[in-house]
Short mmCIF file of C-alpha atoms in Angstrom, two decimals:
data_model
loop_
_atom_site.label_atom_id
_atom_site.label_comp_id
_atom_site.label_asym_id
_atom_site.label_seq_id
_atom_site.Cartn_x
_atom_site.Cartn_y
_atom_site.Cartn_z
CA MET D 1 -62.82 1.09 7.77
CA GLN D 2 -59.44 0.22 6.26
CA TYR D 3 -56.74 0.29 8.92
CA PRO D 4 -53.35 1.76 7.96
CA ARG D 5 -50.46 -0.69 7.79
CA ASN D 6 -47.45 1.20 6.55
CA ARG D 7 -44.55 2.38 8.63
CA LEU D 8 -45.54 6.06 8.67
CA ALA D 9 -49.03 5.24 9.87
CA VAL D 10 -47.70 3.10 12.71
CA ALA D 11 -45.31 5.90 13.63
CA ALA D 12 -48.22 8.31 13.77
CA PHE D 13 -50.12 5.99 16.09
CA ALA D 14 -46.98 5.60 18.23
CA GLY D 15 -46.91 9.37 18.61
CA LEU D 16 -50.53 9.39 19.76
CA CYS D 17 -49.65 7.04 22.60
CA PHE D 18 -47.50 9.72 24.18
CA CYS D 19 -49.08 12.99 23.07
CA LEU D 20 -52.86 12.90 23.38
CA PRO D 21 -54.04 15.07 26.28
CA ALA D 22 -55.95 14.04 29.39
CA PRO D 23 -56.15 10.26 29.27
CA ALA D 24 -57.86 8.61 32.23
CA GLN D 25 -55.86 7.59 35.27
CA LEU D 26 -56.06 4.23 37.01
CA PRO D 27 -59.56 2.93 37.78
CA ASP D 28 -60.63 3.59 41.38
CA THR D 29 -60.81 -0.14 42.14
CA VAL D 30 -57.15 -0.53 41.19
CA THR D 31 -56.08 2.47 43.27
CA ARG D 32 -57.87 1.03 46.31
CA LEU D 33 -56.25 -2.37 45.86
CA LEU D 34 -52.80 -0.79 45.57
CA GLN D 35 -53.39 1.12 48.78
CA GLY D 36 -54.68 -1.97 50.58
CA ALA D 37 -51.60 -3.94 49.52
CA HIS D 38 -49.25 -1.10 50.60
CA VAL D 39 -47.91 -0.91 47.03
CA PRO D 40 -47.41 2.74 46.02
CA PRO D 41 -49.11 3.86 42.79
CA GLU D 42 -45.65 4.84 41.53
CA ALA D 43 -44.75 1.13 41.38
CA MET D 44 -47.29 0.56 38.61
CA GLY D 45 -47.14 1.57 34.97
CA ALA D 46 -50.19 1.08 32.77
CA ILE D 47 -51.67 2.14 29.47
CA VAL D 48 -54.77 1.38 27.40
CA LEU D 49 -54.97 2.33 23.72
CA ASP D 50 -57.82 2.27 21.26
CA ALA D 51 -56.54 -0.41 18.88
CA ARG D 52 -58.20 1.26 15.88
CA THR D 53 -56.95 4.82 16.29
CA GLY D 54 -54.08 4.60 18.78
CA GLU D 55 -55.90 7.02 21.10
CA THR D 56 -54.73 6.76 24.72
CA ARG D 57 -57.67 5.84 26.97
CA ILE D 58 -55.83 5.22 30.24
CA ALA D 59 -52.25 6.13 31.11
CA HIS D 60 -50.42 5.92 34.43
CA ARG D 61 -46.64 6.24 34.49
CA ALA D 62 -46.65 4.64 31.05
CA GLY D 63 -43.33 6.22 30.12
CA GLU D 64 -41.38 4.57 32.96
CA SER D 65 -38.85 1.90 31.96
CA LEU D 66 -39.94 -1.18 33.96
CA GLN D 67 -39.16 -4.87 34.21
CA PRO D 68 -41.75 -6.63 32.04
CA ALA D 69 -41.07 -10.28 32.97
CA SER D 70 -42.54 -12.61 30.35
CA THR D 71 -44.70 -9.95 28.68
CA LEU D 72 -41.48 -9.12 26.80
CA LYS D 73 -42.02 -12.35 24.87
CA THR D 74 -44.65 -10.50 22.83
CA LEU D 75 -41.90 -8.31 21.35
CA THR D 76 -39.73 -11.33 20.54
CA ALA D 77 -42.69 -13.16 18.99
CA ILE D 78 -43.84 -10.43 16.61
CA VAL D 79 -40.31 -9.53 15.47
CA ALA D 80 -39.63 -13.23 14.81
CA LEU D 81 -42.87 -13.68 12.85
CA GLU D 82 -42.11 -10.65 10.68
CA ARG D 83 -38.41 -11.34 10.20
CA LEU D 84 -38.47 -15.14 9.85
CA GLY D 85 -42.02 -15.69 8.60
CA PRO D 86 -44.58 -18.05 10.15
CA ALA D 87 -43.34 -21.02 8.09
CA TRP D 88 -39.76 -20.89 9.46
CA ARG D 89 -38.55 -24.17 10.97
CA GLY D 90 -35.48 -25.09 12.97
CA ARG D 91 -33.49 -28.15 11.98
CA SER D 92 -31.19 -30.83 13.36
CA GLU D 93 -28.90 -32.91 11.17
CA LEU D 94 -26.76 -36.00 11.53
CA VAL D 95 -23.75 -35.45 9.27
CA THR D 96 -20.39 -37.04 8.65
CA ALA D 97 -17.34 -36.41 6.50
CA ALA D 98 -16.13 -39.99 6.93
CA PRO D 99 -16.68 -43.00 4.65
CA VAL D 100 -18.44 -46.18 5.70
CA SER D 101 -16.61 -49.47 5.24
CA ASP D 102 -18.15 -52.84 6.14
CA GLY D 103 -20.67 -51.14 8.43
CA VAL D 104 -18.02 -49.04 10.22
CA LEU D 105 -18.13 -45.24 10.02
CA GLN D 106 -14.45 -44.41 9.72
CA GLY D 107 -14.67 -41.12 11.59
CA ASP D 108 -16.96 -38.88 13.61
CA LEU D 109 -20.73 -38.80 13.72
CA VAL D 110 -21.86 -35.18 14.05
CA LEU D 111 -25.14 -33.83 15.41
CA ARG D 112 -25.39 -30.31 13.96
CA GLY D 113 -27.90 -28.01 15.60
CA GLY D 114 -29.93 -25.43 13.72
CA ALA D 115 -32.14 -24.00 16.48
CA ASP D 116 -34.57 -26.93 16.58
CA PRO D 117 -36.65 -26.66 19.79
CA ASP D 118 -38.45 -29.96 19.02
CA LEU D 119 -35.50 -32.38 19.07
CA ASP D 120 -36.75 -34.58 21.90
CA TRP D 121 -35.19 -37.98 22.49
CA PRO D 122 -37.70 -39.94 20.34
CA ALA D 123 -36.91 -37.58 17.42
CA PHE D 124 -33.18 -38.07 18.06
CA ARG D 125 -33.73 -41.82 18.08
CA ARG D 126 -35.36 -41.57 14.64
CA LEU D 127 -32.23 -39.83 13.33
CA LEU D 128 -30.11 -42.69 14.64
CA VAL D 129 -32.49 -45.25 13.12
CA SER D 130 -31.90 -43.58 9.75
CA ALA D 131 -28.13 -43.88 10.24
CA ARG D 132 -28.48 -47.56 11.08
CA ASN D 133 -30.70 -48.09 8.02
CA GLN D 134 -27.88 -46.70 5.88
CA GLY D 135 -25.64 -49.54 7.04
CA ILE D 136 -23.75 -47.87 9.89
CA ARG D 137 -23.22 -50.39 12.67
CA GLU D 138 -20.09 -49.10 14.36
CA ILE D 139 -18.68 -45.58 14.83
CA ALA D 140 -14.89 -45.55 14.85
CA GLY D 141 -14.64 -41.85 15.71
CA ASP D 142 -16.38 -39.62 18.24
CA PHE D 143 -19.90 -38.31 18.67
CA VAL D 144 -19.59 -34.57 18.00
CA LEU D 145 -22.10 -31.92 19.04
CA ASP D 146 -21.81 -28.94 16.68
CA ALA D 147 -23.80 -26.06 18.18
CA SER D 148 -21.89 -23.33 16.35
CA PHE D 149 -25.06 -21.96 14.72
CA PHE D 150 -25.12 -19.65 17.75
CA GLN D 151 -22.07 -17.84 19.13
CA PRO D 152 -20.90 -18.59 21.71
CA ALA D 153 -22.10 -22.16 21.32
CA ARG D 154 -22.37 -22.68 25.09
CA THR D 155 -23.79 -19.56 26.73
CA ASP D 156 -24.58 -21.62 29.84
CA VAL D 157 -20.92 -22.14 30.77
CA GLY D 158 -19.96 -20.10 33.82
CA LEU D 159 -23.33 -18.39 34.06
CA PRO D 160 -24.76 -18.40 37.60
CA PRO D 161 -28.24 -19.90 38.07
CA PHE D 162 -31.09 -17.43 37.71
CA ASP D 163 -32.77 -18.46 40.95
CA GLU D 164 -32.93 -21.23 43.53
CA THR D 165 -34.35 -23.86 41.14
CA PRO D 166 -31.89 -24.08 38.22
CA GLU D 167 -32.85 -27.71 37.61
CA PHE D 168 -36.32 -26.98 36.22
CA ARG D 169 -37.04 -26.48 32.53
CA TYR D 170 -37.87 -22.78 32.67
CA ASN D 171 -34.30 -22.06 33.78
CA VAL D 172 -32.48 -24.12 31.13
CA ILE D 173 -30.23 -21.98 28.91
CA PRO D 174 -30.60 -23.32 25.36
CA ASP D 175 -28.04 -23.82 22.65
CA ALA D 176 -28.48 -24.50 18.93
CA ILE D 177 -28.87 -28.27 19.55
CA PHE D 178 -31.05 -28.31 22.70
CA LEU D 179 -31.21 -32.11 22.70
CA ASN D 180 -34.33 -33.09 24.67
CA GLY D 181 -33.88 -29.77 26.44
CA TYR D 182 -31.09 -31.60 28.35
CA LEU D 183 -33.91 -32.75 30.61
CA LEU D 184 -34.29 -36.04 32.44
CA GLY D 185 -37.94 -37.06 32.57
CA LEU D 186 -39.15 -38.42 35.91
CA GLU D 187 -42.27 -40.28 37.03
CA ILE D 188 -42.88 -39.97 40.77
CA ASP D 189 -45.58 -42.09 42.43
CA ALA D 190 -46.39 -42.33 46.13
CA ASP D 191 -48.93 -44.23 48.21
CA SER D 192 -49.30 -43.83 51.97
CA THR D 193 -46.05 -45.68 52.76
CA ARG D 194 -43.57 -45.40 49.89
CA VAL D 195 -42.30 -43.19 47.07
CA ARG D 196 -41.38 -44.80 43.77
CA VAL D 197 -39.44 -42.94 41.11
CA SER D 198 -38.45 -43.92 37.58
CA ALA D 199 -36.69 -42.20 34.69
CA SER D 200 -38.58 -41.86 31.42
CA THR D 201 -35.51 -40.67 29.46
CA PRO D 202 -33.03 -43.42 28.49
CA LEU D 203 -29.57 -42.45 29.77
CA GLU D 204 -26.87 -45.12 29.90
CA GLY D 205 -25.29 -45.54 33.32
CA VAL D 206 -27.67 -43.10 35.03
CA SER D 207 -29.98 -44.16 37.85
CA VAL D 208 -32.48 -42.23 39.94
CA GLU D 209 -33.18 -42.91 43.63
CA SER D 210 -35.57 -41.34 46.09
CA SER D 211 -34.74 -39.85 49.46
CA LEU D 212 -38.09 -38.06 49.51
CA ALA D 213 -39.93 -38.12 52.83
CA LEU D 214 -43.69 -38.66 52.73
CA VAL D 215 -45.83 -35.85 54.12
CA ASP D 216 -49.51 -34.95 54.40
CA ARG D 217 -49.96 -32.19 51.82
CA ALA D 218 -52.04 -31.55 48.74
CA CYS D 219 -50.59 -33.23 45.65
CA ALA D 220 -50.81 -29.95 43.71
CA LEU D 221 -48.25 -28.48 46.15
CA TRP D 222 -45.65 -31.19 45.65
CA GLU D 223 -42.96 -28.68 44.55
CA ASP D 224 -43.23 -26.56 47.70
CA THR D 225 -40.48 -28.37 49.63
CA TRP D 226 -38.60 -29.85 46.69
CA LYS D 227 -34.82 -29.59 47.05
CA MET D 228 -32.07 -29.62 44.48
CA PRO D 229 -31.30 -33.29 43.63
CA GLN D 230 -27.87 -34.67 44.52
CA VAL D 231 -25.73 -36.02 41.69
CA GLU D 232 -23.13 -38.63 42.62
CA ARG D 233 -20.58 -40.08 40.20
CA SER D 234 -18.99 -43.43 41.02
CA PRO D 235 -15.42 -44.45 40.03
CA ASP D 236 -16.78 -46.70 37.26
CA GLY D 237 -18.46 -43.70 35.63
CA ARG D 238 -22.01 -44.46 36.67
CA ILE D 239 -24.14 -41.51 37.80
CA ARG D 240 -26.72 -41.66 40.57
CA ILE D 241 -29.30 -38.91 40.97
CA ARG D 242 -30.92 -38.72 44.39
CA LEU D 243 -34.18 -36.81 44.84
CA MET D 244 -34.31 -34.74 48.02
CA GLY D 245 -36.97 -33.02 50.12
CA ASP D 246 -40.43 -34.45 50.69
CA PHE D 247 -43.44 -35.55 48.67
CA PRO D 248 -47.18 -35.77 49.38
CA LYS D 249 -48.73 -39.12 50.21
CA ASN D 250 -50.99 -40.70 47.58
CA CYS D 251 -49.67 -38.43 44.85
CA ASN D 252 -48.23 -39.02 41.39
CA THR D 253 -46.67 -36.56 38.99
CA SER D 254 -44.38 -36.25 35.98
CA THR D 255 -41.61 -33.68 35.82
CA ASN D 256 -38.35 -32.93 33.98
CA ILE D 257 -35.09 -31.85 35.54
CA SER D 258 -31.74 -30.63 34.25
CA VAL D 259 -29.03 -31.83 36.62
CA LEU D 260 -26.38 -33.22 34.25
CA ASP D 261 -23.81 -31.31 32.24
CA ARG D 262 -25.07 -31.32 28.67
CA VAL D 263 -22.03 -33.26 27.36
CA ASP D 264 -22.77 -35.96 29.94
CA PHE D 265 -26.46 -35.88 29.05
CA ALA D 266 -25.92 -36.11 25.28
CA ASP D 267 -23.30 -38.83 25.71
CA ARG D 268 -25.48 -41.01 27.96
CA LEU D 269 -28.54 -40.53 25.74
CA PHE D 270 -26.62 -41.32 22.56
CA ARG D 271 -25.02 -44.44 24.03
CA ALA D 272 -28.33 -45.76 25.36
CA LEU D 273 -30.16 -45.29 22.05
CA TRP D 274 -27.30 -46.46 19.81
CA ARG D 275 -26.83 -49.62 21.88
CA GLU D 276 -30.58 -50.28 21.85
CA LEU D 277 -30.46 -50.05 18.03
CA GLY D 278 -27.65 -52.62 17.92
CA GLY D 279 -24.86 -50.13 17.27
CA THR D 280 -21.30 -50.03 18.67
CA PHE D 281 -19.49 -46.94 19.93
CA ARG D 282 -16.26 -46.68 21.92
CA GLY D 283 -15.37 -43.05 21.35
CA THR D 284 -16.07 -39.89 23.33
CA THR D 285 -18.71 -37.18 23.10
CA LYS D 286 -17.68 -33.55 22.76
CA PHE D 287 -18.97 -30.08 21.89
CA THR D 288 -16.96 -28.63 19.01
CA PRO D 289 -17.49 -27.17 15.53
CA ALA D 290 -17.23 -29.82 12.83
CA PRO D 291 -16.35 -29.71 9.12
CA GLY D 292 -19.02 -30.13 6.50
CA GLY D 293 -20.02 -33.48 5.14
CA ARG D 294 -22.91 -35.45 3.81
CA THR D 295 -26.23 -35.41 5.63
CA LEU D 296 -27.34 -38.80 6.93
CA ALA D 297 -30.64 -37.68 8.47
CA ARG D 298 -32.54 -34.48 9.19
CA HIS D 299 -35.22 -33.44 11.68
CA THR D 300 -37.22 -30.23 11.29
CA SER D 301 -39.22 -28.48 13.98
CA ARG D 302 -42.79 -27.31 13.87
CA SER D 303 -43.39 -24.04 12.07
CA LEU D 304 -42.75 -20.75 13.84
CA ALA D 305 -46.51 -20.10 13.82
CA GLU D 306 -46.91 -23.19 16.02
CA ILE D 307 -43.81 -22.52 18.10
CA THR D 308 -45.14 -19.04 18.89
CA ARG D 309 -47.92 -20.72 20.87
CA ASP D 310 -45.24 -22.22 23.13
CA VAL D 311 -43.65 -18.80 23.51
CA SER D 312 -46.90 -17.04 24.42
CA LYS D 313 -49.43 -19.53 25.79
CA ARG D 314 -46.92 -21.74 27.63
CA SER D 315 -44.47 -18.89 28.25
CA ASP D 316 -41.66 -21.31 27.45
CA ASN D 317 -38.43 -19.50 28.33
CA PRO D 318 -35.92 -21.76 26.53
CA VAL D 319 -38.00 -21.74 23.32
CA ALA D 320 -38.36 -17.95 23.48
CA ARG D 321 -34.59 -17.64 23.91
CA ILE D 322 -33.96 -19.90 20.91
CA VAL D 323 -36.30 -17.80 18.75
CA TYR D 324 -34.59 -14.61 19.94
CA LEU D 325 -31.14 -15.99 19.08
CA VAL D 326 -32.28 -17.07 15.62
CA LEU D 327 -32.94 -13.37 14.96
CA GLY D 328 -29.24 -12.84 15.58
CA THR D 329 -28.38 -15.13 12.69
CA LEU D 330 -30.20 -12.71 10.35
CA ASP D 331 -28.41 -9.55 11.42
CA SER D 332 -27.02 -7.70 8.43
CA GLY D 333 -24.25 -5.99 10.40
CA PRO D 334 -20.58 -7.05 10.46
CA ALA D 335 -20.13 -10.82 10.36
CA GLY D 336 -19.28 -12.75 13.51
CA GLY D 337 -19.74 -11.73 17.09
CA ASP D 338 -22.14 -12.63 19.86
CA THR D 339 -25.46 -13.91 18.49
CA ALA D 340 -27.43 -12.28 21.32
CA VAL D 341 -25.89 -8.90 20.51
CA ARG D 342 -26.82 -9.37 16.87
CA ALA D 343 -30.37 -10.36 17.88
CA GLU D 344 -30.72 -7.14 19.84
CA ARG D 345 -29.64 -5.15 16.79
CA GLU D 346 -32.31 -6.93 14.75
CA VAL D 347 -35.05 -6.11 17.29
CA ARG D 348 -34.04 -2.47 17.47
CA ALA D 349 -33.93 -2.27 13.68
CA TRP D 350 -37.51 -3.61 13.57
CA LEU D 351 -38.61 -0.98 16.09
CA LYS D 352 -36.99 1.75 14.02
CA GLU D 353 -38.77 0.54 10.89
CA LYS D 354 -42.09 0.78 12.74
CA GLY D 355 -41.29 4.26 14.00
CA ILE D 356 -41.16 3.08 17.63
CA ASP D 357 -38.68 4.80 19.95
CA ASP D 358 -36.36 2.26 21.63
CA ALA D 359 -35.25 4.56 24.47
CA GLY D 360 -35.47 2.77 27.81
CA LEU D 361 -35.50 -0.68 26.21
CA VAL D 362 -32.99 -3.12 27.72
CA LEU D 363 -32.65 -6.58 26.15
CA GLU D 364 -30.75 -9.62 27.35
CA ASN D 365 -32.33 -12.85 26.10
CA GLY D 366 -35.76 -11.87 24.77
CA SER D 367 -37.72 -14.06 27.20
CA GLY D 368 -38.18 -11.67 30.12
CA LEU D 369 -36.47 -14.18 32.44
CA SER D 370 -33.96 -11.52 33.36
CA ARG D 371 -33.26 -8.93 36.03
CA LYS D 372 -31.89 -6.60 33.34
CA GLU D 373 -34.58 -6.47 30.67
CA ARG D 374 -36.78 -3.38 30.74
CA ILE D 375 -39.35 -1.68 28.55
CA ARG D 376 -41.82 1.17 28.91
CA PRO D 377 -45.51 0.19 29.08
CA ALA D 378 -46.31 2.74 26.36
CA GLN D 379 -43.51 1.29 24.25
CA LEU D 380 -44.82 -2.27 24.58
CA ALA D 381 -48.37 -1.07 23.86
CA THR D 382 -47.14 0.49 20.62
CA VAL D 383 -45.43 -2.80 19.72
CA LEU D 384 -48.79 -4.54 20.23
CA LEU D 385 -50.48 -1.88 18.13
CA ALA D 386 -48.02 -2.57 15.31
CA ALA D 387 -48.44 -6.33 15.76
CA ARG D 388 -52.20 -6.01 15.29
CA ARG D 389 -51.53 -4.44 11.89
CA SER D 390 -48.95 -7.04 10.88
CA PRO D 391 -49.63 -9.45 8.00
CA TRP D 392 -49.03 -12.15 10.62
CA ALA D 393 -51.44 -10.70 13.20
CA PRO D 394 -53.67 -13.82 13.16
CA GLU D 395 -50.72 -16.05 14.10
CA PHE D 396 -49.51 -13.61 16.75
CA VAL D 397 -52.88 -12.93 18.38
CA SER D 398 -54.07 -16.54 18.37
CA ALA D 399 -50.94 -17.55 20.32
CA LEU D 400 -51.82 -15.25 23.24
CA PRO D 401 -53.58 -16.78 26.28
CA ILE D 402 -57.37 -16.39 26.33
CA VAL D 403 -58.53 -14.91 29.63
CA GLY D 404 -60.31 -17.55 31.69
CA TYR D 405 -59.50 -20.35 29.24
CA ASP D 406 -55.83 -21.22 28.70
CA GLY D 407 -52.18 -20.36 29.17
CA GLY D 408 -51.21 -18.08 32.03
CA MET D 409 -54.79 -16.75 32.18
CA ARG D 410 -56.53 -20.13 32.49
CA LYS D 411 -57.37 -19.70 36.17
CA ARG D 412 -57.72 -15.93 36.20
CA LEU D 413 -60.89 -13.85 35.76
CA ASN D 414 -62.90 -16.98 34.88
CA SER D 415 -66.25 -15.44 35.86
CA SER D 416 -65.44 -11.83 35.05
CA SER D 417 -66.46 -9.67 32.14
CA ALA D 418 -62.98 -10.21 30.69
CA ALA D 419 -63.34 -14.00 30.29
CA GLY D 420 -63.22 -14.83 26.61
CA LYS D 421 -62.96 -11.14 25.68
CA ALA D 422 -59.25 -10.63 26.13
CA ARG D 423 -56.03 -12.28 25.00
CA ILE D 424 -53.37 -11.47 27.57
CA LYS D 425 -49.72 -12.49 28.01
CA THR D 426 -48.73 -12.62 31.67
CA GLY D 427 -45.36 -12.09 33.30
CA THR D 428 -44.09 -12.92 36.78
CA LEU D 429 -40.70 -12.63 38.46
CA ARG D 430 -39.66 -11.88 41.98
CA ASP D 431 -40.87 -8.30 42.60
CA VAL D 432 -42.48 -8.16 39.13
CA SER D 433 -45.96 -8.88 37.78
CA ALA D 434 -47.29 -7.77 34.39
CA VAL D 435 -49.95 -8.24 31.72
CA ALA D 436 -50.00 -7.23 28.05
CA GLY D 437 -52.32 -7.94 25.15
CA TYR D 438 -55.69 -7.19 23.63
CA ALA D 439 -59.21 -6.78 24.98
CA GLU D 440 -62.66 -5.71 23.88
CA ASN D 441 -64.69 -3.43 26.14
CA ALA D 442 -68.44 -3.38 26.76
CA ALA D 443 -68.95 -1.08 23.78
CA GLY D 444 -67.23 -3.59 21.49
CA GLU D 445 -64.17 -1.39 21.04
CA PRO D 446 -60.83 -3.21 20.54
CA LEU D 447 -58.16 -2.14 23.01
CA VAL D 448 -54.45 -2.64 23.61
CA VAL D 449 -53.70 -3.17 27.31
CA VAL D 450 -50.37 -3.16 29.17
CA ALA D 451 -49.77 -2.98 32.93
CA MET D 452 -46.69 -3.69 35.04
CA ILE D 453 -46.01 -3.62 38.77
CA ASN D 454 -42.41 -3.49 39.99
CA HIS D 455 -42.17 -3.61 43.78
CA PRO D 456 -40.80 -5.89 46.53
CA LEU D 457 -44.39 -6.57 47.62
CA ALA D 458 -45.47 -7.50 44.08
CA THR D 459 -45.76 -11.23 44.76
CA GLY D 460 -48.21 -13.26 42.73
CA SER D 461 -50.81 -13.31 45.49
CA VAL D 462 -50.61 -9.52 45.87
CA ALA D 463 -50.06 -8.23 42.34
CA ARG D 464 -52.27 -10.55 40.31
CA PRO D 465 -55.55 -9.42 41.92
CA ILE D 466 -54.56 -5.82 41.20
CA LEU D 467 -53.79 -6.53 37.56
CA ASP D 468 -56.93 -8.65 37.23
CA ALA D 469 -58.99 -5.75 38.59
CA PHE D 470 -57.36 -3.49 36.02
CA LEU D 471 -58.24 -5.86 33.18
CA ASP D 472 -61.79 -6.34 34.45
CA ALA D 473 -62.36 -2.57 34.71
CA VAL D 474 -60.95 -1.99 31.22
CA VAL D 475 -63.18 -4.64 29.66
CA ARG D 476 -66.25 -3.75 31.69
CA ASP D 477 -66.35 -0.06 30.91
CA GLY D 478 -63.06 1.04 29.35
CA ALA D 479 -62.07 4.37 30.90
CA ALA D 480 -65.50 4.90 32.45
CA GLY D 481 -65.39 5.50 36.18
CA ALA D 482 -61.73 6.49 36.07
CA LYS D 483 -60.69 9.95 37.11
CA ARG D 484 -59.61 12.40 34.41
CA ARG D 485 -56.53 14.51 34.87
#
């Protein structure tokens, strides 16, 4: 059978999601689990579609606008693949408008960001090596960070932290440079008497010390009593980072934290690497747009097809936000303005082209790490239906976590009928748990599955078993055993 791919066909399928009579309600197992957890059925929205015809198999409050958490990344991913193409790559460039005389750059060295999520510090070092190989030994001007590819260039300024752990990677608000994610890498090792900590990211004048108390606890739970590190700046400009809280005995781990202002971070990283390469620099580091000039070195990211795996399998919030903002650079509306606003216009334009109603959709950053973002389960299911018919469906689908094998589903439903038969993006926030993706039922029928729970009791330990039971029932027997309206 040849599946329809044009806009009118997708619109017709979208209509089926809302109009077909008498779809099944929630499976009985799910209803019982909701009751046992004291979560009202009204807190859950769910829908199952036949991926071939768009027929609604199961629907429960599927038209409610709910918080989707990270399942919203599926919308960002498919719009990006279709708008940018799977071969799109971000870039970072070292540029200058100044001449070089006797090994001295007679002006500023500029790092210009072009939405490159892969500019880690080794890649940045390679850019600097290229500058040194072109005869630059000393920089007479400043080190300039030009992140004006996005507007505003620094969306993190003045924004309150999302939750109580703003130092961890998932909370970092990206910009168009995103140098090493502005993250300090740490190696923490403990025996039965002492904790040792070292930095794996070279930052000039920055030291890390431990005030972690040793405790008897499983190593896997080391984050449970972690506290926000203290940052102390001495009069001579040196920065000391002190780790707080406690740490399990006989445990070792690697982690990354964001505790320095990004100007400080970029400055200390640049100075450490430039000095290590034998260079001299006495200027300052600043964020500001810079004039054009000649390109000294360029770094390009992995392709979008590869980056989409980070968005979906790893549920990488900063990378998803970068991809979302890149959509804003394509917007064909009036020039200028907030890049995030322009990105939202691009997403809504894509929905309109597919014949998908955008009523009830609320966008903020495209990652789902938001208390504002909302979407209807039926709406997201129709997005997934359209994605399955996209020319880039293989790239999109292969990036979704495989139930029981990897990503957010690696430790879920391992021995169930859904293991290996479903590709599901997960989403979790305080009071929110969700799943969205594709599955195949016992009859071999391909299905689109979306379910969301929004409730104060919807913690991971409560909501995940309910959603897992929903997925298992859908794969095991589709709508069989569910009550008909």
